[in-house]
Amino acid sequence: MSEQSTDLRETVRQRYAAAAVKVTEGATACCGPEPVEVDEDFGSPLYAADDRDALPAAAVAASLGCGNPTAVAELRAGERVLDLGSGGGIDVLLSARRVGPSGRAYGLDMTDEMLQLALSNAEKAGATNVEFLKGTIEAIPLPANTIDVVISNCVINLSTDKPAVFAETFRVLKPGGRIGVSDVVADDTLTPAQRGERGDHAGCIAGALSFAEYREGLRAAGFADIEITPTHAVADGMHSAIVRALKPVAADTRSEVTESADACCGVNTCCTPAETSADPALTVAEAKSASGCGCRN
């Protein structure tokens, strides 16, 4: 990663860490947390009142997205959902409600303060089918072919390596899996310099792809049936948009289960209290048995 990219990532991390701290500190005040954004183009106003009312106030207050991906991802009971850049957890908690107890919702974030806030919100919501992971969206800490739906809310534009994000998203999705993403997208006529004139990188503007660039990035990663639909303007020539795409069923599945870096004998974090099967269709014991693992306990 270049020095400029590292600096941009740190700027993004600091911005969202500060937002999490503001919400956390506000939660202890007499009147509860205040939203960290007041711009009507971003944040909690983009969610239905029924959704907001069903969640902890701190999860709603920490919403910084440009849409509501859970409203367009058509989540179904039993599905496994991954939210890229999950922040305070609003989309993870909404997803968990939609997929039900037989499903699971994962949130991935690189900011410790946001992860702590999300865990607190999950506990307040009584959500038992959620899991929050620390990491970057360019290197997702999950096995390949294990996720049904990937969602994200105005986070992909913050990445300095979007091809890696698209490739990683494709990798973790099961064949036939899909994405339902809200993101900021620029008119094709705007140059990167012109996008930068309309807002900074951490504010979700300067790093946005154009419509053509977004389509090409998804196509290069292997996605099909790509749809990018603008919903509302967030700056001159810049739009919040709904992005949908599919991982083809015929996608290369030479390794139906690709183990994560810390997996052995079909099990993640093998022989620890946190071990899980690398293949969600198998129990830990079944995965060990199938792989001939010597530690069957």
C-alpha positions as CSV (number, residue, x, y, z in Angstrom):
1,M,0.0,0.0,0.0
2,S,1.4,3.5,-0.9
3,E,2.1,6.1,1.7
4,Q,-0.8,8.2,0.4
5,S,-3.2,5.2,0.6
6,T,-2.1,4.5,4.2
7,D,-2.6,8.1,5.1
8,L,-6.1,8.1,3.6
9,R,-7.0,4.9,5.5
10,E,-5.8,6.4,8.7
11,T,-7.8,9.6,8.1
12,V,-10.9,7.5,7.5
13,R,-10.3,5.5,10.7
14,Q,-9.8,8.6,12.8
15,R,-13.0,10.1,11.5
16,Y,-15.2,7.1,12.3
17,A,-13.5,6.4,15.6
18,A,-14.3,10.0,16.6
19,A,-17.9,9.4,15.5
20,A,-18.2,6.2,17.6
21,V,-16.7,8.0,20.7
22,K,-19.2,10.8,20.3
23,V,-22.2,8.4,20.2
24,T,-20.8,6.3,23.1
25,E,-20.3,9.4,25.3
26,G,-23.7,10.7,24.3
27,A,-25.4,7.4,25.3
28,T,-24.5,8.2,28.9
29,A,-26.1,11.6,28.8
30,C,-29.6,12.3,30.2
31,C,-31.2,12.7,26.7
32,G,-29.4,9.9,25.0
33,P,-27.0,10.0,22.0
34,E,-27.3,12.6,19.2
35,P,-26.9,11.6,15.6
36,V,-23.3,12.2,14.4
37,E,-24.6,13.6,11.1
38,V,-27.4,16.1,10.4
39,D,-27.2,16.1,6.6
40,E,-30.4,14.6,5.3
41,D,-28.5,12.8,2.5
42,F,-26.7,10.6,5.0
43,G,-27.5,8.7,8.2
44,S,-30.6,7.6,10.0
45,P,-33.2,9.7,8.2
46,L,-32.7,7.2,5.3
47,Y,-34.3,4.4,7.3
48,A,-38.0,3.8,7.9
49,A,-39.2,4.9,11.3
50,D,-40.2,1.4,12.2
51,D,-36.7,0.2,11.6
52,R,-35.2,3.0,13.7
53,D,-37.6,2.5,16.6
54,A,-36.8,-1.2,16.8
55,L,-33.1,-0.7,17.4
56,P,-30.9,0.7,20.2
57,A,-30.7,4.5,20.0
58,A,-26.9,4.3,19.8
59,A,-27.0,2.1,16.7
60,V,-29.3,4.6,15.0
61,A,-27.3,7.6,16.1
62,A,-24.1,6.1,14.7
63,S,-25.5,5.6,11.2
64,L,-23.4,7.4,8.6
65,G,-24.4,5.7,5.4
66,C,-26.0,7.1,2.2
67,G,-28.8,4.5,2.0
68,N,-30.5,1.5,3.5
69,P,-29.0,-1.6,1.9
70,T,-31.1,-4.0,4.0
71,A,-34.2,-2.6,2.2
72,V,-32.9,-3.6,-1.2
73,A,-31.0,-6.8,-0.6
74,E,-34.1,-8.9,-0.3
75,L,-32.8,-10.9,2.6
76,R,-34.4,-14.2,3.3
77,A,-34.7,-16.5,6.4
78,G,-31.6,-18.6,6.9
79,E,-29.2,-16.6,4.9
80,R,-25.7,-15.6,5.9
81,V,-25.1,-11.9,5.4
82,L,-21.9,-9.8,5.5
83,D,-21.9,-6.1,6.0
84,L,-18.7,-4.4,4.8
85,G,-17.8,-1.5,7.1
86,S,-20.5,-2.2,9.7
87,G,-19.9,0.8,11.9
88,G,-22.2,0.9,14.9
89,G,-24.1,-2.1,13.6
90,I,-27.4,-0.7,12.4
91,D,-27.4,-2.8,9.1
92,V,-26.1,-5.9,10.8
93,L,-28.9,-5.8,13.4
94,L,-31.6,-5.1,10.8
95,S,-30.1,-8.0,8.7
96,A,-30.2,-10.3,11.7
97,R,-33.9,-9.7,12.2
98,R,-34.6,-10.4,8.5
99,V,-32.6,-13.7,8.3
100,G,-34.0,-14.9,11.6
101,P,-32.5,-17.4,14.1
102,S,-31.5,-19.8,11.3
103,G,-29.4,-17.2,9.6
104,R,-26.4,-15.2,10.6
105,A,-25.3,-11.6,10.1
106,Y,-21.6,-10.6,10.1
107,G,-20.2,-7.1,10.5
108,L,-16.7,-6.2,9.4
109,D,-15.0,-3.0,10.5
110,M,-11.4,-1.8,11.0
111,T,-12.2,0.6,13.8
112,D,-12.0,-0.6,17.4
113,E,-14.3,2.1,18.7
114,M,-17.0,1.2,16.2
115,L,-16.6,-2.5,16.9
116,Q,-17.0,-1.8,20.6
117,L,-20.1,0.3,20.0
118,A,-21.6,-2.4,17.7
119,L,-21.1,-5.1,20.2
120,S,-22.8,-3.0,22.9
121,N,-25.7,-2.4,20.5
122,A,-26.0,-6.1,19.7
123,E,-26.2,-6.9,23.4
124,K,-28.8,-4.2,24.0
125,A,-30.8,-5.5,21.0
126,G,-30.6,-9.1,22.3
127,A,-29.3,-10.3,19.0
128,T,-27.7,-13.7,19.2
129,N,-27.2,-14.4,15.4
130,V,-24.7,-11.7,14.8
131,E,-20.9,-11.6,14.8
132,F,-18.5,-8.6,14.4
133,L,-15.1,-9.1,12.9
134,K,-12.1,-6.8,12.9
135,G,-10.4,-6.3,9.5
136,T,-10.4,-4.4,6.3
137,I,-12.8,-4.8,3.4
138,E,-9.8,-5.4,1.1
139,A,-8.9,-8.6,3.0
140,I,-12.1,-10.2,4.4
141,P,-11.4,-12.6,7.3
142,L,-13.9,-15.3,6.1
143,P,-13.6,-18.4,4.1
144,A,-14.5,-18.5,0.4
145,N,-18.0,-19.5,-0.8
146,T,-19.7,-19.0,2.6
147,I,-21.8,-15.9,2.3
148,D,-25.2,-15.6,0.6
149,V,-25.4,-11.8,0.6
150,V,-22.9,-8.9,0.9
151,I,-24.2,-5.5,1.9
152,S,-22.4,-2.2,2.5
153,N,-23.6,1.3,3.3
154,C,-21.4,4.0,1.7
155,V,-18.1,2.3,2.6
156,I,-16.7,0.9,-0.6
157,N,-16.1,4.5,-1.9
158,L,-13.7,5.0,1.1
159,S,-11.4,2.2,0.0
160,T,-8.1,3.0,-1.7
161,D,-8.1,-0.4,-3.4
162,K,-11.5,-1.0,-4.8
163,P,-10.4,-3.9,-7.1
164,A,-9.4,-5.8,-4.0
165,V,-12.7,-5.1,-2.4
166,F,-14.6,-6.4,-5.4
167,A,-12.4,-9.5,-5.6
168,E,-12.7,-10.3,-1.9
169,T,-16.5,-9.8,-2.1
170,F,-16.7,-12.2,-5.0
171,R,-14.5,-14.7,-3.2
172,V,-16.6,-15.0,0.0
173,L,-19.9,-15.2,-1.8
174,K,-21.4,-18.6,-2.6
175,P,-22.0,-19.2,-6.3
176,G,-25.4,-17.6,-6.9
177,G,-24.8,-15.2,-4.1
178,R,-25.5,-11.5,-4.5
179,I,-24.6,-8.0,-3.4
180,G,-27.0,-5.2,-2.3
181,V,-24.9,-2.1,-1.7
182,S,-25.6,1.5,-1.1
183,D,-22.7,3.7,-2.2
184,V,-21.8,7.1,-3.6
185,V,-21.2,7.1,-7.4
186,A,-20.1,9.9,-9.7
187,D,-21.4,10.9,-13.1
188,D,-19.1,9.5,-15.9
189,T,-18.3,13.0,-17.0
190,L,-16.6,13.9,-13.7
191,T,-12.8,13.4,-13.4
192,P,-11.2,12.3,-10.1
193,A,-10.0,15.9,-9.6
194,Q,-13.6,17.2,-10.0
195,R,-14.9,14.7,-7.6
196,G,-12.3,15.9,-5.1
197,E,-13.5,19.4,-5.5
198,R,-17.0,18.4,-4.3
199,G,-15.9,16.8,-1.0
200,D,-13.1,15.0,0.8
201,H,-12.3,11.3,0.8
202,A,-13.4,10.6,4.4
203,G,-16.7,12.4,3.6
204,C,-17.5,9.7,1.0
205,I,-17.1,12.0,-2.0
206,A,-13.6,12.2,-3.4
207,G,-13.0,8.5,-3.5
208,A,-16.2,7.6,-5.4
209,L,-16.1,5.7,-8.6
210,S,-18.0,6.7,-11.7
211,F,-20.9,4.6,-12.9
212,A,-18.8,3.2,-15.7
213,E,-15.8,2.5,-13.3
214,Y,-18.1,0.8,-10.8
215,R,-19.6,-1.5,-13.5
216,E,-16.2,-2.4,-14.9
217,G,-14.7,-3.1,-11.5
218,L,-17.5,-5.5,-10.6
219,R,-17.3,-7.1,-14.1
220,A,-13.6,-7.6,-13.8
221,A,-14.1,-9.4,-10.5
222,G,-16.5,-11.8,-12.1
223,F,-19.9,-10.4,-11.2
224,A,-22.9,-10.5,-13.6
225,D,-26.3,-8.9,-13.8
226,I,-24.9,-5.6,-12.6
227,E,-27.4,-2.8,-11.8
228,I,-26.5,0.6,-10.5
229,T,-29.5,2.8,-9.8
230,P,-29.1,6.4,-8.4
231,T,-31.5,7.3,-5.6
232,H,-30.7,10.9,-4.6
233,A,-28.0,13.5,-5.2
234,V,-25.3,14.0,-2.5
235,A,-23.3,16.7,-4.4
236,D,-23.2,18.2,-7.9
237,G,-22.9,15.2,-10.2
238,M,-22.6,12.7,-7.3
239,H,-25.3,10.3,-6.3
240,S,-26.2,7.8,-3.6
241,A,-26.9,4.7,-5.6
242,I,-28.1,1.1,-5.1
243,V,-25.7,-1.4,-6.5
244,R,-26.8,-5.0,-7.2
245,A,-24.9,-7.8,-8.8
246,L,-24.7,-11.6,-8.8
247,K,-21.9,-14.2,-8.5
248,P,-22.7,-16.6,-11.3
249,V,-23.7,-20.1,-10.2
250,A,-21.1,-21.4,-12.7
251,A,-18.3,-19.4,-11.0
252,D,-15.1,-21.3,-10.6
253,T,-15.6,-23.4,-7.5
254,R,-12.5,-25.7,-7.9
255,S,-12.2,-25.3,-4.1
256,E,-15.7,-25.5,-2.7
257,V,-14.4,-24.5,0.7
258,T,-11.2,-22.4,0.8
259,E,-10.0,-22.3,4.3
260,S,-9.1,-19.0,5.9
261,A,-5.5,-18.2,6.8
262,D,-5.8,-19.5,10.3
263,A,-7.8,-22.7,9.4
264,C,-6.5,-26.3,9.6
265,C,-8.2,-29.6,8.9
266,G,-11.5,-27.9,7.8
267,V,-11.8,-25.8,11.0
268,N,-11.1,-22.2,11.7
269,T,-9.0,-21.5,14.9
270,C,-8.7,-25.2,15.3
271,C,-8.5,-26.7,18.9
272,T,-9.5,-23.4,20.5
273,P,-12.9,-22.4,22.2
274,A,-13.6,-20.2,19.1
275,E,-13.2,-23.0,16.5
276,T,-15.8,-23.1,13.7
277,S,-16.3,-25.2,10.7
278,A,-14.8,-23.7,7.5
279,D,-17.8,-25.2,5.7
280,P,-21.0,-23.8,7.1
281,A,-22.9,-26.9,6.0
282,L,-20.9,-29.1,8.4
283,T,-20.5,-29.2,12.1
284,V,-17.0,-28.9,13.6
285,A,-16.9,-32.6,14.3
286,E,-18.0,-33.4,10.8
287,A,-15.5,-31.1,9.2
288,K,-12.6,-32.7,11.2
289,S,-13.8,-36.1,10.4
290,A,-14.1,-35.4,6.7
291,S,-10.6,-33.9,6.6
292,G,-9.0,-36.7,8.6
293,C,-8.0,-34.2,11.3
294,G,-6.1,-35.8,14.2
295,C,-7.7,-33.5,16.8
296,R,-11.3,-34.7,16.7
297,N,-12.3,-33.4,20.2
